[in-house]
Amino acid sequence: MSATPAGPARITVLDFARMHADGERIAMLTAYDHPTAELLDEAGIPAILVGDSLGQVLLGYDTTVRVTMEEMLHHTKAVVRGTRRALVVGDMPFLSYATPEEALANAGRFLREAGAQAVKIEGGVRSARIIEALVKAGIPVMGHIGLTPQAINALGKVRVQGRSREEARALLHDALAVQEAGAFAVVLELVPAQLAAAITARLRIPTIGIGAGAGCSGQVQVVTDVLGLGSFVPRHARPYADLRGTILAAAQAYRADVEAGAFPGDAQATRMDDAILDEVLGRGAADRDAVTGAADVAGGIPLDRDL
Ligand code: KIV
């Protein structure tokens, strides 16, 4: 008998390559928690990124720079537990891959402790050596170039990358460096659509765009943007639901019902045998017959006023 439980097989980086070779566009989303991951998996999303956008989206930090390894691992574990089929990619947080040794130790934790199947690393040419070390160790890596939010303090602000001749050339070099280092895919964030399409055409590995136009091999979006849960919708996102409105209306309706005494109703309450309660409260038939006044307790059971 096999020790492996039956069930749908998890998508691997090899499936990712096959999907790309077959010309399938890859729909990727971020997730940070168990119930959302479960729904994305059920919806057939093939790859889930536990992005360090966690910091801003869920934890209320101002940038991703504040996110720690422990926070990333905690949320990656929840996402892995919520999925059976999706490829789960853990996002290596700021300074967790500054040297090959640190990168190996931390990426290893994503796979071994959290159960992710791959990691994502920001940076092109500057991160190639790290990507190579991880890939050599058997850790699949997704690259991330263009806008790299962990470098926000060096970049100054969130803006499209690659509009100028120099930036476009640098981005092309970055893409090739990530591919040659052995990454299985590369995220292109906030890159002009024509440049992203040109990079995609020159690479063997799939490009996953966010704010990089329709010419990429796939797309990734922050799940709260797609669900309409964030307080602000970036220009590159399209909300497919209005969870913010739905949650607000639900919370207001709940509050109104509680305040009006309309919740819980009979359907949300449980009942017991009244005779048992009467007995416990000293209001049963035996108690009514008992001589009262001499003692406050009938049959050893405390009366209403003693409870
Ligand atoms: O952290 C994240 O969500 C990301 C995506 C924007 C690609 O890196």
CSV table of C-alpha atoms in Angstrom, one decimal, residues 146-299:
chain,number,residue,atom,x,y,z
A,146,GLY,CA,10.9,46.0,-12.6
A,147,LEU,CA,9.5,47.6,-9.5
A,148,THR,CA,11.0,45.7,-6.6
A,149,PRO,CA,9.1,47.1,-3.6
A,150,GLN,CA,11.7,45.9,-1.1
A,151,ALA,CA,14.0,48.5,-2.6
A,152,ILE,CA,11.5,51.3,-2.1
A,153,ASN,CA,13.9,53.3,0.1
A,154,ALA,CA,16.5,53.3,-2.7
A,155,LEU,CA,13.9,53.9,-5.5
A,156,GLY,CA,12.2,56.7,-3.7
A,157,LYS,CA,8.7,56.0,-4.8
A,158,VAL,CA,6.5,53.5,-6.6
A,159,ARG,CA,6.8,54.2,-10.3
A,160,VAL,CA,6.8,52.4,-13.6
A,161,GLN,CA,10.3,51.0,-14.4
A,162,GLY,CA,11.9,50.8,-17.8
A,163,ARG,CA,10.5,53.8,-19.7
A,164,SER,CA,13.9,55.3,-20.5
A,165,ARG,CA,16.5,53.7,-22.8
A,166,GLU,CA,18.9,53.0,-20.0
A,167,GLU,CA,16.2,51.5,-17.7
A,168,ALA,CA,14.7,49.4,-20.6
A,169,ARG,CA,18.2,48.0,-21.4
A,170,ALA,CA,18.8,47.2,-17.7
A,171,LEU,CA,15.5,45.5,-17.4
A,172,LEU,CA,16.3,43.3,-20.4
A,173,HIS,CA,19.6,42.3,-18.8
A,174,ASP,CA,17.8,41.7,-15.5
A,175,ALA,CA,15.3,39.3,-17.2
A,176,LEU,CA,18.0,37.4,-19.0
A,177,ALA,CA,20.2,37.2,-15.8
A,178,VAL,CA,17.2,35.7,-13.8
A,179,GLN,CA,16.6,33.1,-16.6
A,180,GLU,CA,20.2,32.1,-16.9
A,181,ALA,CA,20.5,31.8,-13.1
A,182,GLY,CA,17.9,29.1,-13.4
A,183,ALA,CA,14.6,30.7,-12.2
A,184,PHE,CA,11.5,28.9,-13.4
A,185,ALA,CA,9.5,32.2,-14.0
A,186,VAL,CA,9.9,35.9,-13.5
A,187,VAL,CA,7.5,38.5,-12.2
A,188,LEU,CA,7.5,41.8,-14.1
A,189,GLU,CA,6.1,44.6,-12.0
A,190,LEU,CA,5.1,48.0,-13.3
A,191,VAL,CA,6.8,47.7,-16.6
A,192,PRO,CA,5.6,49.3,-19.9
A,193,ALA,CA,3.4,46.9,-21.8
A,194,GLN,CA,5.6,46.9,-25.0
A,195,LEU,CA,8.8,46.3,-23.0
A,196,ALA,CA,7.1,43.5,-21.0
A,197,ALA,CA,5.9,41.8,-24.2
A,198,ALA,CA,9.4,42.2,-25.8
A,199,ILE,CA,11.0,40.6,-22.7
A,200,THR,CA,8.4,37.8,-22.7
A,201,ALA,CA,9.2,37.1,-26.4
A,202,ARG,CA,12.9,36.8,-25.6
A,203,LEU,CA,12.7,34.5,-22.6
A,204,ARG,CA,12.2,30.7,-22.5
A,205,ILE,CA,10.7,30.9,-19.0
A,206,PRO,CA,7.2,32.4,-18.4
A,207,THR,CA,6.9,36.1,-17.4
A,208,ILE,CA,4.2,36.9,-14.8
A,209,GLY,CA,3.0,40.4,-15.1
A,210,ILE,CA,1.6,42.8,-12.6
A,211,GLY,CA,1.0,46.2,-14.1
A,212,ALA,CA,3.0,45.0,-17.2
A,213,GLY,CA,0.2,44.6,-19.8
A,214,ALA,CA,-1.4,41.6,-21.5
A,215,GLY,CA,1.7,40.5,-23.3
A,216,CYS,CA,3.1,38.5,-20.4
A,217,SER,CA,2.8,34.7,-20.1
A,218,GLY,CA,0.7,35.1,-17.0
A,219,GLN,CA,-0.6,37.6,-14.5
A,220,VAL,CA,-0.4,38.0,-10.7
A,221,GLN,CA,-2.5,40.2,-8.7
A,222,VAL,CA,-2.9,41.0,-5.0
A,223,VAL,CA,-6.0,39.1,-3.9
A,224,THR,CA,-7.5,42.0,-1.9
A,225,ASP,CA,-7.4,44.2,-5.0
A,226,VAL,CA,-9.2,41.6,-7.1
A,227,LEU,CA,-11.8,41.0,-4.4
A,228,GLY,CA,-12.4,44.7,-3.7
A,229,LEU,CA,-11.3,44.5,-0.1
A,230,GLY,CA,-8.5,47.1,-0.1
A,231,SER,CA,-9.1,50.8,0.7
A,232,PHE,CA,-7.4,51.8,-2.6
A,233,VAL,CA,-7.4,50.1,-6.0
A,234,PRO,CA,-4.1,50.4,-7.9
A,235,ARG,CA,-4.4,51.4,-11.6
A,236,HIS,CA,-3.2,47.9,-12.7
A,237,ALA,CA,-5.9,46.0,-10.8
A,238,ARG,CA,-9.5,45.2,-11.6
A,239,PRO,CA,-11.8,44.4,-8.7
A,240,TYR,CA,-14.0,41.4,-9.5
A,241,ALA,CA,-16.0,41.8,-6.3
A,242,ASP,CA,-16.9,44.4,-3.7
A,243,LEU,CA,-16.0,42.6,-0.5
A,244,ARG,CA,-15.4,45.9,1.2
A,245,GLY,CA,-19.0,46.9,0.6
A,246,THR,CA,-20.3,43.4,1.4
A,247,ILE,CA,-18.4,43.2,4.7
A,248,LEU,CA,-19.3,46.7,5.7
A,249,ALA,CA,-23.0,46.1,5.0
A,250,ALA,CA,-22.9,42.8,6.8
A,251,ALA,CA,-21.2,44.2,9.9
A,252,GLN,CA,-23.7,47.1,10.0
A,253,ALA,CA,-26.7,44.8,9.7
A,254,TYR,CA,-25.3,42.5,12.4
A,255,ARG,CA,-24.8,45.4,14.8
A,256,ALA,CA,-28.3,46.7,14.1
A,257,ASP,CA,-29.8,43.2,14.8
A,258,VAL,CA,-27.9,42.8,18.1
A,259,GLU,CA,-28.8,46.3,19.2
A,260,ALA,CA,-32.5,45.6,18.4
A,261,GLY,CA,-32.5,42.2,20.1
A,262,ALA,CA,-33.2,40.6,16.7
A,263,PHE,CA,-30.0,38.4,16.8
A,264,PRO,CA,-29.8,35.7,17.8
A,265,GLY,CA,-33.2,34.3,16.7
A,266,ASP,CA,-34.7,31.0,17.6
A,267,ALA,CA,-32.7,29.4,14.7
A,268,GLN,CA,-29.4,30.4,16.3
A,269,ALA,CA,-30.3,29.3,19.9
A,270,THR,CA,-30.5,25.9,21.5
A,271,ARG,CA,-33.2,24.8,24.0
A,272,MET,CA,-33.3,22.3,26.9
A,273,ASP,CA,-36.1,20.3,28.6
A,274,ASP,CA,-38.0,22.9,30.8
A,275,ALA,CA,-38.6,20.3,33.4
A,276,ILE,CA,-34.9,19.7,33.9
A,277,LEU,CA,-34.3,23.5,34.3
A,278,ASP,CA,-37.3,23.8,36.8
A,279,GLU,CA,-35.7,21.0,38.8
A,280,VAL,CA,-32.3,22.6,38.8
A,281,LEU,CA,-33.8,25.9,39.8
A,282,GLY,CA,-35.8,24.4,42.6
A,283,ARG,CA,-39.2,25.1,40.8
A,284,GLY,CA,-40.1,21.4,40.2
A,285,ALA,CA,-43.3,19.7,41.4
A,286,ALA,CA,-41.4,18.2,44.4
A,287,ASP,CA,-40.1,21.7,45.4
A,288,ARG,CA,-43.6,23.2,45.2
A,289,ASP,CA,-44.8,20.6,47.6
A,290,ALA,CA,-42.0,21.0,50.0
A,291,VAL,CA,-42.4,23.1,53.2
A,292,THR,CA,-40.5,26.4,52.5
A,293,GLY,CA,-39.4,29.0,55.0
A,294,ALA,CA,-37.4,26.8,57.3
A,295,ALA,CA,-34.6,26.4,54.8
A,296,ASP,CA,-33.7,28.2,51.6
A,297,VAL,CA,-32.6,25.1,49.8
A,298,ALA,CA,-35.2,22.5,48.6
A,299,GLY,CA,-33.8,19.0,48.2
